[in-house]
mmCIF file with all atom_site columns, C-alpha atoms in Angstrom:
data_model
loop_
_atom_site.group_PDB
_atom_site.id
_atom_site.type_symbol
_atom_site.label_atom_id
_atom_site.label_alt_id
_atom_site.label_comp_id
_atom_site.label_asym_id
_atom_site.label_entity_id
_atom_site.label_seq_id
_atom_site.pdbx_PDB_ins_code
_atom_site.Cartn_x
_atom_site.Cartn_y
_atom_site.Cartn_z
_atom_site.occupancy
_atom_site.B_iso_or_equiv
_atom_site.pdbx_formal_charge
_atom_site.auth_seq_id
_atom_site.auth_comp_id
_atom_site.auth_asym_id
_atom_site.auth_atom_id
_atom_site.pdbx_PDB_model_num
ATOM 1   C CA . UNK A 1 1   ? 101.969 122.678 111.737 1.00 0.00 ? 19  UNK A CA 1
ATOM 2   C CA . UNK A 1 2   ? 98.729  120.533 111.483 1.00 0.00 ? 20  UNK A CA 1
ATOM 3   C CA . UNK A 1 3   ? 96.937  120.609 108.224 1.00 0.00 ? 21  UNK A CA 1
ATOM 4   C CA . UNK A 1 4   ? 93.552  119.842 110.094 1.00 0.00 ? 22  UNK A CA 1
ATOM 5   C CA . UNK A 1 5   ? 92.330  121.682 113.001 1.00 0.00 ? 23  UNK A CA 1
ATOM 6   C CA . UNK A 1 6   ? 90.105  118.976 114.072 1.00 0.00 ? 24  UNK A CA 1
ATOM 7   C CA . UNK A 1 7   ? 91.109  115.007 114.121 1.00 0.00 ? 25  UNK A CA 1
ATOM 8   C CA . UNK A 1 8   ? 91.191  113.444 110.980 1.00 0.00 ? 26  UNK A CA 1
ATOM 9   C CA . UNK A 1 9   ? 88.776  110.839 110.937 1.00 0.00 ? 27  UNK A CA 1
ATOM 10  C CA . UNK A 1 10  ? 85.878  111.743 109.075 1.00 0.00 ? 28  UNK A CA 1
ATOM 11  C CA . UNK A 1 11  ? 82.760  113.579 110.666 1.00 0.00 ? 29  UNK A CA 1
ATOM 12  C CA . UNK A 1 12  ? 84.861  113.902 114.069 1.00 0.00 ? 30  UNK A CA 1
ATOM 13  C CA . UNK A 1 13  ? 84.730  117.841 115.467 1.00 0.00 ? 31  UNK A CA 1
ATOM 14  C CA . UNK A 1 14  ? 87.314  117.024 118.343 1.00 0.00 ? 32  UNK A CA 1
ATOM 15  C CA . UNK A 1 15  ? 90.496  119.083 117.987 1.00 0.00 ? 33  UNK A CA 1
ATOM 16  C CA . UNK A 1 16  ? 92.601  117.635 121.089 1.00 0.00 ? 34  UNK A CA 1
ATOM 17  C CA . UNK A 1 17  ? 96.081  116.008 119.878 1.00 0.00 ? 35  UNK A CA 1
ATOM 18  C CA . UNK A 1 18  ? 95.435  112.216 120.681 1.00 0.00 ? 36  UNK A CA 1
ATOM 19  C CA . UNK A 1 19  ? 98.934  111.161 118.666 1.00 0.00 ? 37  UNK A CA 1
ATOM 20  C CA . UNK A 1 20  ? 100.108 113.236 115.450 1.00 0.00 ? 38  UNK A CA 1
ATOM 21  C CA . UNK A 1 21  ? 102.572 112.370 112.133 1.00 0.00 ? 39  UNK A CA 1
ATOM 22  C CA . UNK A 1 22  ? 104.834 115.520 111.585 1.00 0.00 ? 40  UNK A CA 1
ATOM 23  C CA . UNK A 1 23  ? 105.624 114.675 108.415 1.00 0.00 ? 41  UNK A CA 1
ATOM 24  C CA . UNK A 1 24  ? 101.692 114.300 107.302 1.00 0.00 ? 42  UNK A CA 1
ATOM 25  C CA . UNK A 1 25  ? 100.735 117.683 108.915 1.00 0.00 ? 43  UNK A CA 1
ATOM 26  C CA . UNK A 1 26  ? 97.624  115.357 110.670 1.00 0.00 ? 44  UNK A CA 1
ATOM 27  C CA . UNK A 1 27  ? 96.591  113.833 114.181 1.00 0.00 ? 45  UNK A CA 1
ATOM 28  C CA . UNK A 1 28  ? 93.767  112.069 115.348 1.00 0.00 ? 46  UNK A CA 1
ATOM 29  C CA . UNK A 1 29  ? 92.096  112.778 118.687 1.00 0.00 ? 47  UNK A CA 1
ATOM 30  C CA . UNK A 1 30  ? 92.413  111.210 122.079 1.00 0.00 ? 48  UNK A CA 1
ATOM 31  C CA . UNK A 1 31  ? 89.095  109.017 121.809 1.00 0.00 ? 49  UNK A CA 1
ATOM 32  C CA . UNK A 1 32  ? 89.837  107.722 118.170 1.00 0.00 ? 50  UNK A CA 1
ATOM 33  C CA . UNK A 1 33  ? 93.727  107.008 119.225 1.00 0.00 ? 51  UNK A CA 1
ATOM 34  C CA . UNK A 1 34  ? 92.393  104.976 122.201 1.00 0.00 ? 52  UNK A CA 1
ATOM 35  C CA . UNK A 1 35  ? 90.119  102.974 119.897 1.00 0.00 ? 53  UNK A CA 1
ATOM 36  C CA . UNK A 1 36  ? 93.348  102.043 118.161 1.00 0.00 ? 54  UNK A CA 1
ATOM 37  C CA . UNK A 1 37  ? 94.895  98.165  118.729 1.00 0.00 ? 55  UNK A CA 1
ATOM 38  C CA . UNK A 1 38  ? 97.126  98.639  121.425 1.00 0.00 ? 56  UNK A CA 1
ATOM 39  C CA . UNK A 1 39  ? 100.320 97.003  119.464 1.00 0.00 ? 57  UNK A CA 1
ATOM 40  C CA . UNK A 1 40  ? 99.863  99.229  116.745 1.00 0.00 ? 58  UNK A CA 1
ATOM 41  C CA . UNK A 1 41  ? 99.847  102.009 119.246 1.00 0.00 ? 59  UNK A CA 1
ATOM 42  C CA . UNK A 1 42  ? 103.253 100.767 120.507 1.00 0.00 ? 60  UNK A CA 1
ATOM 43  C CA . UNK A 1 43  ? 104.633 100.140 117.790 1.00 0.00 ? 61  UNK A CA 1
ATOM 44  C CA . UNK A 1 44  ? 103.940 104.172 116.463 1.00 0.00 ? 62  UNK A CA 1
ATOM 45  C CA . UNK A 1 45  ? 105.474 105.271 119.883 1.00 0.00 ? 63  UNK A CA 1
ATOM 46  C CA . UNK A 1 46  ? 108.160 103.246 119.587 1.00 0.00 ? 64  UNK A CA 1
ATOM 47  C CA . UNK A 1 47  ? 109.175 103.893 116.028 1.00 0.00 ? 65  UNK A CA 1
ATOM 48  C CA . UNK A 1 48  ? 108.485 107.761 116.788 1.00 0.00 ? 66  UNK A CA 1
ATOM 49  C CA . UNK A 1 49  ? 110.972 107.865 119.594 1.00 0.00 ? 67  UNK A CA 1
ATOM 50  C CA . UNK A 1 50  ? 113.777 105.941 118.108 1.00 0.00 ? 68  UNK A CA 1
ATOM 51  C CA . UNK A 1 51  ? 112.941 108.824 114.803 1.00 0.00 ? 69  UNK A CA 1
ATOM 52  C CA . UNK A 1 52  ? 113.665 111.178 117.995 1.00 0.00 ? 70  UNK A CA 1
ATOM 53  C CA . UNK A 1 53  ? 116.828 109.861 118.765 1.00 0.00 ? 71  UNK A CA 1
ATOM 54  C CA . UNK A 1 54  ? 118.128 109.693 115.509 1.00 0.00 ? 72  UNK A CA 1
ATOM 55  C CA . UNK A 1 55  ? 116.855 113.555 114.478 1.00 0.00 ? 73  UNK A CA 1
ATOM 56  C CA . UNK A 1 56  ? 119.209 114.637 117.923 1.00 0.00 ? 74  UNK A CA 1
ATOM 57  C CA . UNK A 1 57  ? 121.654 112.955 117.189 1.00 0.00 ? 75  UNK A CA 1
ATOM 58  C CA . UNK A 1 58  ? 122.015 114.213 113.523 1.00 0.00 ? 76  UNK A CA 1
ATOM 59  C CA . UNK A 1 59  ? 121.218 117.894 115.244 1.00 0.00 ? 77  UNK A CA 1
ATOM 60  C CA . UNK A 1 60  ? 124.150 117.121 117.880 1.00 0.00 ? 78  UNK A CA 1
ATOM 61  C CA . UNK A 1 61  ? 127.132 118.525 116.334 1.00 0.00 ? 79  UNK A CA 1
ATOM 62  C CA . UNK A 1 62  ? 129.646 117.103 117.904 1.00 0.00 ? 80  UNK A CA 1
ATOM 63  C CA . UNK A 1 63  ? 127.863 113.571 116.835 1.00 0.00 ? 81  UNK A CA 1
ATOM 64  C CA . UNK A 1 64  ? 127.714 114.562 113.429 1.00 0.00 ? 82  UNK A CA 1
ATOM 65  C CA . UNK A 1 65  ? 131.241 115.241 113.093 1.00 0.00 ? 83  UNK A CA 1
ATOM 66  C CA . UNK A 1 66  ? 132.312 111.959 114.158 1.00 0.00 ? 84  UNK A CA 1
ATOM 67  C CA . UNK A 1 67  ? 130.155 110.336 111.543 1.00 0.00 ? 85  UNK A CA 1
ATOM 68  C CA . UNK A 1 68  ? 131.668 112.711 109.201 1.00 0.00 ? 86  UNK A CA 1
ATOM 69  C CA . UNK A 1 69  ? 134.859 111.837 110.296 1.00 0.00 ? 87  UNK A CA 1
ATOM 70  C CA . UNK A 1 70  ? 134.167 107.827 110.432 1.00 0.00 ? 88  UNK A CA 1
ATOM 71  C CA . UNK A 1 71  ? 132.901 108.160 106.525 1.00 0.00 ? 89  UNK A CA 1
ATOM 72  C CA . UNK A 1 72  ? 129.347 107.254 107.336 1.00 0.00 ? 90  UNK A CA 1
ATOM 73  C CA . UNK A 1 73  ? 127.188 110.207 106.507 1.00 0.00 ? 91  UNK A CA 1
ATOM 74  C CA . UNK A 1 74  ? 125.089 108.554 103.889 1.00 0.00 ? 92  UNK A CA 1
ATOM 75  C CA . UNK A 1 75  ? 125.283 104.802 105.849 1.00 0.00 ? 93  UNK A CA 1
ATOM 76  C CA . UNK A 1 76  ? 123.488 107.942 108.499 1.00 0.00 ? 94  UNK A CA 1
ATOM 77  C CA . UNK A 1 77  ? 120.935 109.035 105.763 1.00 0.00 ? 95  UNK A CA 1
ATOM 78  C CA . UNK A 1 78  ? 120.117 105.714 104.988 1.00 0.00 ? 96  UNK A CA 1
ATOM 79  C CA . UNK A 1 79  ? 119.219 104.874 109.059 1.00 0.00 ? 97  UNK A CA 1
ATOM 80  C CA . UNK A 1 80  ? 117.098 107.947 109.232 1.00 0.00 ? 98  UNK A CA 1
ATOM 81  C CA . UNK A 1 81  ? 115.458 107.315 106.132 1.00 0.00 ? 99  UNK A CA 1
ATOM 82  C CA . UNK A 1 82  ? 114.732 103.665 107.174 1.00 0.00 ? 100 UNK A CA 1
ATOM 83  C CA . UNK A 1 83  ? 113.026 105.141 110.565 1.00 0.00 ? 101 UNK A CA 1
ATOM 84  C CA . UNK A 1 84  ? 111.191 107.587 108.966 1.00 0.00 ? 102 UNK A CA 1
ATOM 85  C CA . UNK A 1 85  ? 109.683 105.293 106.494 1.00 0.00 ? 103 UNK A CA 1
ATOM 86  C CA . UNK A 1 86  ? 108.601 102.461 109.707 1.00 0.00 ? 104 UNK A CA 1
ATOM 87  C CA . UNK A 1 87  ? 107.446 105.782 111.449 1.00 0.00 ? 105 UNK A CA 1
ATOM 88  C CA . UNK A 1 88  ? 105.232 106.552 108.347 1.00 0.00 ? 106 UNK A CA 1
ATOM 89  C CA . UNK A 1 89  ? 104.175 103.214 107.676 1.00 0.00 ? 107 UNK A CA 1
ATOM 90  C CA . UNK A 1 90  ? 103.350 102.576 111.583 1.00 0.00 ? 108 UNK A CA 1
ATOM 91  C CA . UNK A 1 91  ? 100.739 105.649 111.488 1.00 0.00 ? 109 UNK A CA 1
ATOM 92  C CA . UNK A 1 92  ? 99.224  104.673 108.240 1.00 0.00 ? 110 UNK A CA 1
ATOM 93  C CA . UNK A 1 93  ? 98.404  101.220 109.931 1.00 0.00 ? 111 UNK A CA 1
ATOM 94  C CA . UNK A 1 94  ? 96.985  102.680 113.452 1.00 0.00 ? 112 UNK A CA 1
ATOM 95  C CA . UNK A 1 95  ? 95.133  104.757 111.030 1.00 0.00 ? 113 UNK A CA 1
ATOM 96  C CA . UNK A 1 96  ? 93.740  101.904 108.744 1.00 0.00 ? 114 UNK A CA 1
ATOM 97  C CA . UNK A 1 97  ? 92.830  100.189 112.156 1.00 0.00 ? 115 UNK A CA 1
ATOM 98  C CA . UNK A 1 98  ? 91.183  103.440 113.204 1.00 0.00 ? 116 UNK A CA 1
ATOM 99  C CA . UNK A 1 99  ? 89.025  104.145 110.188 1.00 0.00 ? 117 UNK A CA 1
ATOM 100 C CA . UNK A 1 100 ? 88.109  100.179 109.955 1.00 0.00 ? 118 UNK A CA 1
ATOM 101 C CA . UNK A 1 101 ? 86.762  100.660 113.548 1.00 0.00 ? 119 UNK A CA 1
ATOM 102 C CA . UNK A 1 102 ? 84.674  103.652 112.816 1.00 0.00 ? 120 UNK A CA 1
ATOM 103 C CA . UNK A 1 103 ? 83.720  101.737 109.668 1.00 0.00 ? 121 UNK A CA 1
ATOM 104 C CA . UNK A 1 104 ? 82.400  98.732  111.372 1.00 0.00 ? 122 UNK A CA 1
ATOM 105 C CA . UNK A 1 105 ? 80.700  100.886 113.757 1.00 0.00 ? 123 UNK A CA 1
ATOM 106 C CA . UNK A 1 106 ? 78.963  103.108 111.585 1.00 0.00 ? 124 UNK A CA 1
ATOM 107 C CA . UNK A 1 107 ? 78.004  100.024 108.891 1.00 0.00 ? 125 UNK A CA 1
ATOM 108 C CA . UNK A 1 108 ? 74.472  99.295  109.430 1.00 0.00 ? 126 UNK A CA 1
ATOM 109 C CA . UNK A 1 109 ? 73.748  95.913  110.865 1.00 0.00 ? 127 UNK A CA 1
ATOM 110 C CA . UNK A 1 110 ? 71.942  93.126  108.436 1.00 0.00 ? 128 UNK A CA 1
ATOM 111 C CA . UNK A 1 111 ? 68.523  92.213  109.753 1.00 0.00 ? 129 UNK A CA 1
ATOM 112 C CA . UNK A 1 112 ? 67.584  89.045  109.386 1.00 0.00 ? 130 UNK A CA 1
ATOM 113 C CA . UNK A 1 113 ? 64.685  88.060  107.394 1.00 0.00 ? 131 UNK A CA 1
ATOM 114 C CA . UNK A 1 114 ? 62.043  85.334  108.095 1.00 0.00 ? 132 UNK A CA 1
ATOM 115 C CA . UNK A 1 115 ? 60.846  83.209  105.606 1.00 0.00 ? 133 UNK A CA 1
ATOM 116 C CA . UNK A 1 116 ? 57.358  81.046  106.550 1.00 0.00 ? 134 UNK A CA 1
ATOM 117 C CA . UNK A 1 117 ? 57.667  77.490  105.594 1.00 0.00 ? 135 UNK A CA 1
#
């Protein structure tokens, strides 16, 4: 469930979801998400996919039973935490890039002043 009903970029009224972060409960619209660096967007996609795969294994009773039987419960918990931290970090980097791009576009352009000599 999203905490915001619009894009989390200040001043953006769009409500279409380009990318979201489950844990934070926020999202950016497709237009702003497309403004992020492609490498950062790809990193976010890969880390979210990895976390989803690990969560699916956590929810699979058979796989979870094997983890318990092998004594790997704490190791798997640490792996899940690591994957979640990677998603958080990737989301933060994408958001910083988007907000920086917004700031560059909104910043007033310096005017050159000609000095008479």
